[in-house]
Each structure stands twice: as C-alpha cells, then as structure tokens.
C-alpha cells in the first residue's frame, strides 16, 4: 500500500469522524431543547424563571389551561381541518394531472412540467396581495373555504412535480393489460395506477401536511377571526399575550401541542419517507 493511499484513507476517516461528530452534536442539541420545552410545559412559571424545572411537581393542568382558557383546542381542530382537507384536495387534483403529464405523450408535456417548476420558484408572499384583493371582492375573507383553496393552489406545483417521477417509474404493461380487459383510461388510473403510486402519494401528502400545519403568514391574512385561527396563529397570539398574563408554562404546553403531530409523524414514517423519495428519483 502506497503512502498516498494511506494518507487518503486517513483523510477519509477523519472527515467521516467529523461528519458524525457534527451530526451527533446537532441531534444532542435538538433533544436537549425539546426535552427542556417538554419539562417546562409541566412546570410552573415560577419554576421556569428560577431555573428549577418540575420543582413544584408535575403540573398537567398547564395542558388543560392551554386547551380551555387559551382556546388551543379550537386552534388544533382548525389546523387539522385545514391540513387534512387541503392534502386530500391536492391529491384529487394533482394525481390525475401528474399522471397525464408523465404518461400521455402530447406536444406540450415538457412545457407544462417547466411551468410547474417555475411555479415552485414563486414566493408565496408575492401573490398574497392579489389574492387578498380577489377574496375581498368576493367577500370570502374570514372563511375556511378561501384558506383551504389558497393552501391547495400554493402547493399544486410541488405536488405535481413530485408525483410525475413516480408515475413515470410505473411499467406501461399495467395500462396495456387494463386496456385489453376493456378498462377505460379513467378507471385504469384510479383502480390500477393510483394505488401503484401510493408511496409517492403518501410521501408528498406528509410533506404538504407538515407545511400547511406550520404555515403562518397566509393564515394570518385570511383567517383573522379567533374561531378560524390555526395553531400557528394561536401560538403567536399567546406569545403576544405573555406581556400581560405571564403564563409561560401554558405557552410551553401549547408549543408541545403544536410539535406533537409533526414529531410523531416523522418518528413513525421517517423510514418510509426516505425510501419513497429514493424510489421516486426524477427521470428525464
């Protein structure tokens, strides 16, 4: 073995150790922060400021106060409605469009795909003012319907672009067999192709759910009423009210409530997300 090979192996080993050290440090810091937030949510405000978490015992009433007094229950239900309905609407609209672009050979397929890619690069903040003007003229402000429609419209480019690669990877023999059996293209899509693309559909739905669940700016513009606010707006309102109530334990309880769905989703589905993304590499 030459000296150059030995040096190369040593440099590779050192770089690998450095990468693992950075990853471990980042994970440790994240767990420490999440753990502190969870313990603070079970402590009193006085314990938090004294730096002695759980000194007064475990206080589950913080979560009760968050749900009842701070209306977190209402915000939680609103976020569930916005996220689930938007994700379902996105799949109903984008799955057939992605299938058509990926499988049907028409002249403008590549142009359509490039248009959706271009749509992914447009910042949402640029279209808020025109959308707000349209919604105001139609008297749809402070309405769940308009907020769900905006969420769907803003996530269409990413959803279609993501699903195209999954439909491209499905063998055409399934469609040919369905056609021989007398299956219409519409039925072949929903009965055969749609289930076969379920890994990509599940993965993109998870991404869309997390994005909509954590969304703040659009909800702030289109959902000003308290009974329509999602969790992100409710949490911000609580942070603002801390200047008068000093209920920091209730605030941390709300933070935990906001984090739980996304953390649980990542823990349960992390391997599936990674494998599905790898399986759906973009083909040209």
Short mmCIF file of C-alpha atoms in Angstrom, two decimals:
data_model
loop_
_atom_site.label_atom_id
_atom_site.label_comp_id
_atom_site.label_asym_id
_atom_site.label_seq_id
_atom_site.Cartn_x
_atom_site.Cartn_y
_atom_site.Cartn_z
CA UNK A 1 0.00 0.00 0.00
CA UNK A 2 1.45 3.32 -1.03
CA UNK A 3 1.89 6.32 1.23
CA UNK A 4 -0.64 8.29 -0.82
CA UNK A 5 -3.29 5.60 -0.29
CA UNK A 6 -2.62 5.59 3.46
CA UNK A 7 -2.94 9.37 3.62
CA UNK A 8 -6.12 9.25 1.57
CA UNK A 9 -7.70 6.67 3.88
CA UNK A 10 -6.72 8.69 6.93
CA UNK A 11 -8.26 11.86 5.48
CA UNK A 12 -11.45 9.96 4.62
CA UNK A 13 -11.60 8.56 8.17
CA UNK A 14 -11.06 11.99 9.72
CA UNK A 15 -13.73 13.57 7.53
CA UNK A 16 -16.16 10.77 8.44
CA UNK A 17 -15.47 11.24 12.15
CA UNK A 18 -16.01 15.00 11.77
CA UNK A 19 -19.32 14.47 9.95
CA UNK A 20 -20.61 12.05 12.61
CA UNK A 21 -19.49 14.41 15.37
CA UNK A 22 -21.40 17.32 13.80
CA UNK A 23 -24.50 15.15 13.32
CA UNK A 24 -24.32 13.83 16.87
CA UNK A 25 -23.85 17.34 18.29
CA UNK A 26 -26.79 18.66 16.32
CA UNK A 27 -29.06 15.78 17.39
CA UNK A 28 -27.97 16.15 21.02
CA UNK A 29 -28.68 19.89 20.98
CA UNK A 30 -32.09 19.27 19.40
CA UNK A 31 -33.03 16.64 22.01
CA UNK A 32 -31.88 18.91 24.84
CA UNK A 33 -34.01 21.80 23.54
CA UNK A 34 -37.08 19.59 23.02
CA UNK A 35 -36.60 18.00 26.42
CA UNK A 36 -36.34 21.39 28.11
CA UNK A 37 -39.53 22.59 26.40
CA UNK A 38 -41.40 19.44 27.49
CA UNK A 39 -40.24 19.77 31.12
CA UNK A 40 -41.11 23.49 31.09
CA UNK A 41 -44.62 22.64 29.90
CA UNK A 42 -45.08 20.55 33.07
CA UNK A 43 -43.60 23.16 35.41
CA UNK A 44 -44.94 26.39 36.87
CA UNK A 45 -43.94 29.80 35.55
CA UNK A 46 -42.05 30.46 38.79
CA UNK A 47 -40.04 27.24 38.36
CA UNK A 48 -39.16 28.23 34.80
CA UNK A 49 -37.76 31.60 35.86
CA UNK A 50 -35.94 30.07 38.84
CA UNK A 51 -34.28 27.55 36.55
CA UNK A 52 -35.65 24.65 38.61
CA UNK A 53 -37.93 22.72 36.30
CA UNK A 54 -40.51 20.45 38.00
CA UNK A 55 -39.51 21.84 41.43
CA UNK A 56 -43.21 22.20 42.30
CA UNK A 57 -44.12 18.82 40.85
CA UNK A 58 -45.71 17.79 37.56
CA UNK A 59 -48.44 20.21 36.51
CA UNK A 60 -50.68 18.64 33.87
CA UNK A 61 -53.14 21.48 34.38
CA UNK A 62 -50.95 23.54 32.07
CA UNK A 63 -52.31 21.49 29.17
CA UNK A 64 -55.87 21.87 30.46
CA UNK A 65 -55.42 25.65 30.65
CA UNK A 66 -53.93 25.67 27.15
CA UNK A 67 -56.86 23.75 25.68
CA UNK A 68 -59.65 25.53 27.58
CA UNK A 69 -58.50 29.00 28.64
CA UNK A 70 -56.24 29.69 25.66
CA UNK A 71 -58.57 28.00 23.14
CA UNK A 72 -55.81 25.75 21.85
CA UNK A 73 -58.41 23.01 21.31
CA UNK A 74 -60.21 25.23 18.78
CA UNK A 75 -56.94 26.12 17.05
CA UNK A 76 -55.92 22.44 16.98
CA UNK A 77 -59.18 21.37 15.31
CA UNK A 78 -58.85 24.19 12.76
CA UNK A 79 -55.31 23.11 11.87
CA UNK A 80 -56.47 19.51 11.46
CA UNK A 81 -59.30 20.62 9.15
CA UNK A 82 -57.07 22.87 7.04
CA UNK A 83 -54.26 20.31 6.75
CA UNK A 84 -56.32 17.18 6.02
CA UNK A 85 -58.85 18.77 3.65
CA UNK A 86 -56.06 20.57 1.75
CA UNK A 87 -53.98 17.38 1.42
CA UNK A 88 -56.96 15.39 0.15
CA UNK A 89 -57.86 18.13 -2.32
CA UNK A 90 -54.27 18.28 -3.56
CA UNK A 91 -54.18 14.55 -4.26
CA UNK A 92 -57.55 14.60 -6.05
CA UNK A 93 -56.38 17.45 -8.30
CA UNK A 94 -52.68 16.71 -8.73
CA UNK A 95 -52.58 12.94 -9.10
CA UNK A 96 -54.51 12.88 -12.42
CA UNK A 97 -52.56 15.89 -13.71
CA UNK A 98 -49.23 14.27 -12.81
CA UNK A 99 -50.29 11.02 -14.46
CA UNK A 100 -51.30 12.82 -17.65
CA UNK A 101 -48.02 14.74 -17.87
CA UNK A 102 -45.92 11.66 -17.10
CA UNK A 103 -47.71 9.04 -19.21
CA UNK A 104 -49.60 10.71 -22.05
CA UNK A 105 -47.34 11.70 -24.94
CA UNK A 106 -48.52 15.14 -26.03
CA UNK A 107 -46.60 18.03 -27.55
CA UNK A 108 -46.60 20.37 -24.56
CA UNK A 109 -45.76 17.90 -21.78
CA UNK A 110 -42.31 19.29 -21.13
CA UNK A 111 -43.62 22.86 -21.25
CA UNK A 112 -46.29 22.05 -18.68
CA UNK A 113 -43.72 20.46 -16.41
CA UNK A 114 -41.47 23.52 -16.70
CA UNK A 115 -44.41 25.78 -15.85
CA UNK A 116 -45.00 23.88 -12.61
CA UNK A 117 -41.28 24.03 -11.82
CA UNK A 118 -41.43 27.78 -12.38
CA UNK A 119 -44.43 27.94 -10.05
CA UNK A 120 -42.37 26.34 -7.30
CA UNK A 121 -39.94 29.26 -7.51
CA UNK A 122 -42.55 31.99 -6.95
CA UNK A 123 -42.55 33.15 -3.31
CA UNK A 124 -45.96 32.94 -1.69
CA UNK A 125 -45.66 36.44 -0.28
CA UNK A 126 -45.67 37.86 -3.84
CA UNK A 127 -49.21 36.66 -4.55
CA UNK A 128 -50.79 37.44 -1.17
CA UNK A 129 -51.91 40.98 -2.05
CA UNK A 130 -53.65 39.99 -5.35
CA UNK A 131 -55.29 37.02 -3.64
CA UNK A 132 -56.44 39.19 -0.76
CA UNK A 133 -57.95 41.67 -3.21
CA UNK A 134 -59.81 38.90 -5.05
CA UNK A 135 -61.04 37.34 -1.79
CA UNK A 136 -62.21 40.74 -0.52
CA UNK A 137 -64.14 41.48 -3.71
CA UNK A 138 -65.82 38.08 -3.44
CA UNK A 139 -66.48 38.61 0.31
CA UNK A 140 -64.60 35.43 1.23
CA UNK A 141 -62.32 36.85 3.91
CA UNK A 142 -62.52 35.04 7.28
CA UNK A 143 -63.81 31.92 5.60
CA UNK A 144 -62.39 28.40 5.90
CA UNK A 145 -63.09 27.75 2.23
CA UNK A 146 -60.81 30.50 0.90
CA UNK A 147 -57.94 29.50 3.20
CA UNK A 148 -58.15 25.87 2.09
CA UNK A 149 -58.30 26.94 -1.58
CA UNK A 150 -55.21 29.11 -1.15
CA UNK A 151 -53.31 26.27 0.53
CA UNK A 152 -54.24 23.90 -2.30
CA UNK A 153 -53.28 26.40 -5.02
CA UNK A 154 -49.91 27.19 -3.44
CA UNK A 155 -48.92 23.51 -3.10
CA UNK A 156 -50.05 22.33 -6.55
CA UNK A 157 -46.70 22.93 -8.35
CA UNK A 158 -44.64 20.98 -5.81
CA UNK A 159 -47.18 18.13 -5.59
CA UNK A 160 -47.41 17.67 -9.36
CA UNK A 161 -43.66 17.88 -9.87
CA UNK A 162 -43.10 15.34 -7.08
CA UNK A 163 -45.66 12.82 -8.37
CA UNK A 164 -44.56 12.93 -12.01
CA UNK A 165 -41.46 10.85 -11.29
CA UNK A 166 -43.48 8.15 -9.51
CA UNK A 167 -45.92 7.74 -12.38
CA UNK A 168 -43.00 7.62 -14.84
CA UNK A 169 -41.48 4.67 -12.98
CA UNK A 170 -44.62 2.50 -13.25
CA UNK A 171 -44.43 -0.06 -16.07
CA UNK A 172 -46.73 0.55 -19.05
CA UNK A 173 -47.71 -3.15 -19.05
CA UNK A 174 -50.29 -2.42 -16.36
CA UNK A 175 -52.09 0.04 -18.62
CA UNK A 176 -51.85 -2.30 -21.60
CA UNK A 177 -53.33 -5.20 -19.61
CA UNK A 178 -56.14 -2.96 -18.36
CA UNK A 179 -56.91 -1.83 -21.91
CA UNK A 180 -57.06 -5.43 -23.12
CA UNK A 181 -59.56 -6.21 -20.36
CA UNK A 182 -61.75 -3.33 -21.54
CA UNK A 183 -60.83 -0.89 -18.78
CA UNK A 184 -61.26 2.79 -19.64
CA UNK A 185 -58.27 5.13 -19.09
CA UNK A 186 -60.15 6.87 -16.26
CA UNK A 187 -60.86 3.61 -14.46
CA UNK A 188 -57.36 2.28 -15.15
CA UNK A 189 -55.90 5.33 -13.45
CA UNK A 190 -57.98 5.20 -10.26
CA UNK A 191 -58.06 1.39 -9.97
CA UNK A 192 -54.50 0.49 -11.02
CA UNK A 193 -52.10 3.41 -11.44
CA UNK A 194 -53.22 5.41 -8.43
CA UNK A 195 -52.66 2.54 -5.95
CA UNK A 196 -49.30 1.73 -7.55
CA UNK A 197 -48.18 5.32 -6.99
CA UNK A 198 -49.25 5.24 -3.33
CA UNK A 199 -45.66 5.54 -1.97
CA UNK A 200 -45.23 8.88 -3.70
CA UNK A 201 -48.75 10.00 -2.81
CA UNK A 202 -48.20 9.20 0.87
CA UNK A 203 -44.83 10.95 0.91
CA UNK A 204 -45.98 14.16 -0.77
CA UNK A 205 -49.07 14.21 1.46
CA UNK A 206 -46.83 14.09 4.52
CA UNK A 207 -44.74 16.99 3.23
CA UNK A 208 -47.86 19.00 2.40
CA UNK A 209 -49.44 18.24 5.77
CA UNK A 210 -46.39 19.46 7.68
CA UNK A 211 -46.08 22.57 5.51
CA UNK A 212 -49.74 23.52 5.97
CA UNK A 213 -49.69 22.60 9.66
CA UNK A 214 -46.80 25.01 10.32
CA UNK A 215 -47.96 27.75 7.92
CA UNK A 216 -48.36 31.18 9.48
CA UNK A 217 -48.41 34.12 7.08
CA UNK A 218 -51.32 33.09 4.81
CA UNK A 219 -53.46 32.14 7.80
CA UNK A 220 -52.71 35.50 9.43
CA UNK A 221 -54.05 37.30 6.33
CA UNK A 222 -57.10 35.18 5.53
CA UNK A 223 -58.24 33.97 8.99
CA UNK A 224 -58.48 36.89 11.39
CA UNK A 225 -61.36 35.57 13.50
CA UNK A 226 -60.45 33.67 16.65
CA UNK A 227 -62.65 30.69 15.81
CA UNK A 228 -60.89 30.29 12.42
CA UNK A 229 -57.26 30.57 13.53
CA UNK A 230 -54.91 27.57 13.18
CA UNK A 231 -52.38 26.61 15.83
CA UNK A 232 -49.57 28.74 14.43
CA UNK A 233 -51.64 31.94 14.79
CA UNK A 234 -52.93 30.86 18.18
CA UNK A 235 -49.38 30.28 19.42
CA UNK A 236 -48.29 33.70 18.20
CA UNK A 237 -51.27 35.31 19.96
CA UNK A 238 -50.28 33.55 23.18
CA UNK A 239 -46.71 34.81 22.88
CA UNK A 240 -48.02 38.35 22.45
CA UNK A 241 -50.29 37.99 25.48
CA UNK A 242 -47.34 36.94 27.67
CA UNK A 243 -46.71 40.65 28.25
CA UNK A 244 -49.91 40.76 30.31
CA UNK A 245 -50.55 37.22 31.61
CA UNK A 246 -47.02 35.84 32.21
CA UNK A 247 -48.39 32.32 31.68
CA UNK A 248 -45.17 30.90 30.27
CA UNK A 249 -45.94 27.37 31.40
CA UNK A 250 -49.15 27.47 29.37
CA UNK A 251 -47.21 28.81 26.40
CA UNK A 252 -44.73 25.91 26.51
CA UNK A 253 -47.64 23.47 26.83
CA UNK A 254 -49.05 24.98 23.64
CA UNK A 255 -45.67 24.63 21.92
CA UNK A 256 -45.63 20.92 22.80
CA UNK A 257 -49.15 20.52 21.41
CA UNK A 258 -48.04 22.16 18.17
CA UNK A 259 -44.95 19.95 17.91
CA UNK A 260 -46.56 16.59 18.74
CA UNK A 261 -48.23 15.82 15.34
CA UNK A 262 -45.12 16.55 13.25
CA UNK A 263 -42.76 14.75 15.65
CA UNK A 264 -44.99 11.65 15.79
CA UNK A 265 -45.34 11.67 12.01
CA UNK A 266 -41.58 11.81 11.49
CA UNK A 267 -40.93 9.08 14.07
CA UNK A 268 -43.47 6.70 12.56
CA UNK A 269 -42.92 7.44 8.89
CA UNK A 270 -39.31 8.61 8.65
CA UNK A 271 -38.03 5.40 7.02
CA UNK A 272 -40.95 5.32 4.61
CA UNK A 273 -40.39 8.95 3.60
CA UNK A 274 -36.70 8.38 2.89
CA UNK A 275 -37.26 5.13 0.94
CA UNK A 276 -40.09 6.63 -1.11
CA UNK A 277 -38.06 9.71 -2.03
CA UNK A 278 -35.20 7.46 -3.14
CA UNK A 279 -37.58 5.29 -5.14
CA UNK A 280 -39.02 8.31 -6.92
CA UNK A 281 -35.89 9.86 -8.32
CA UNK A 282 -36.72 12.35 -11.06
CA UNK A 283 -36.35 10.94 -14.52
CA UNK A 284 -35.93 13.00 -17.61
#
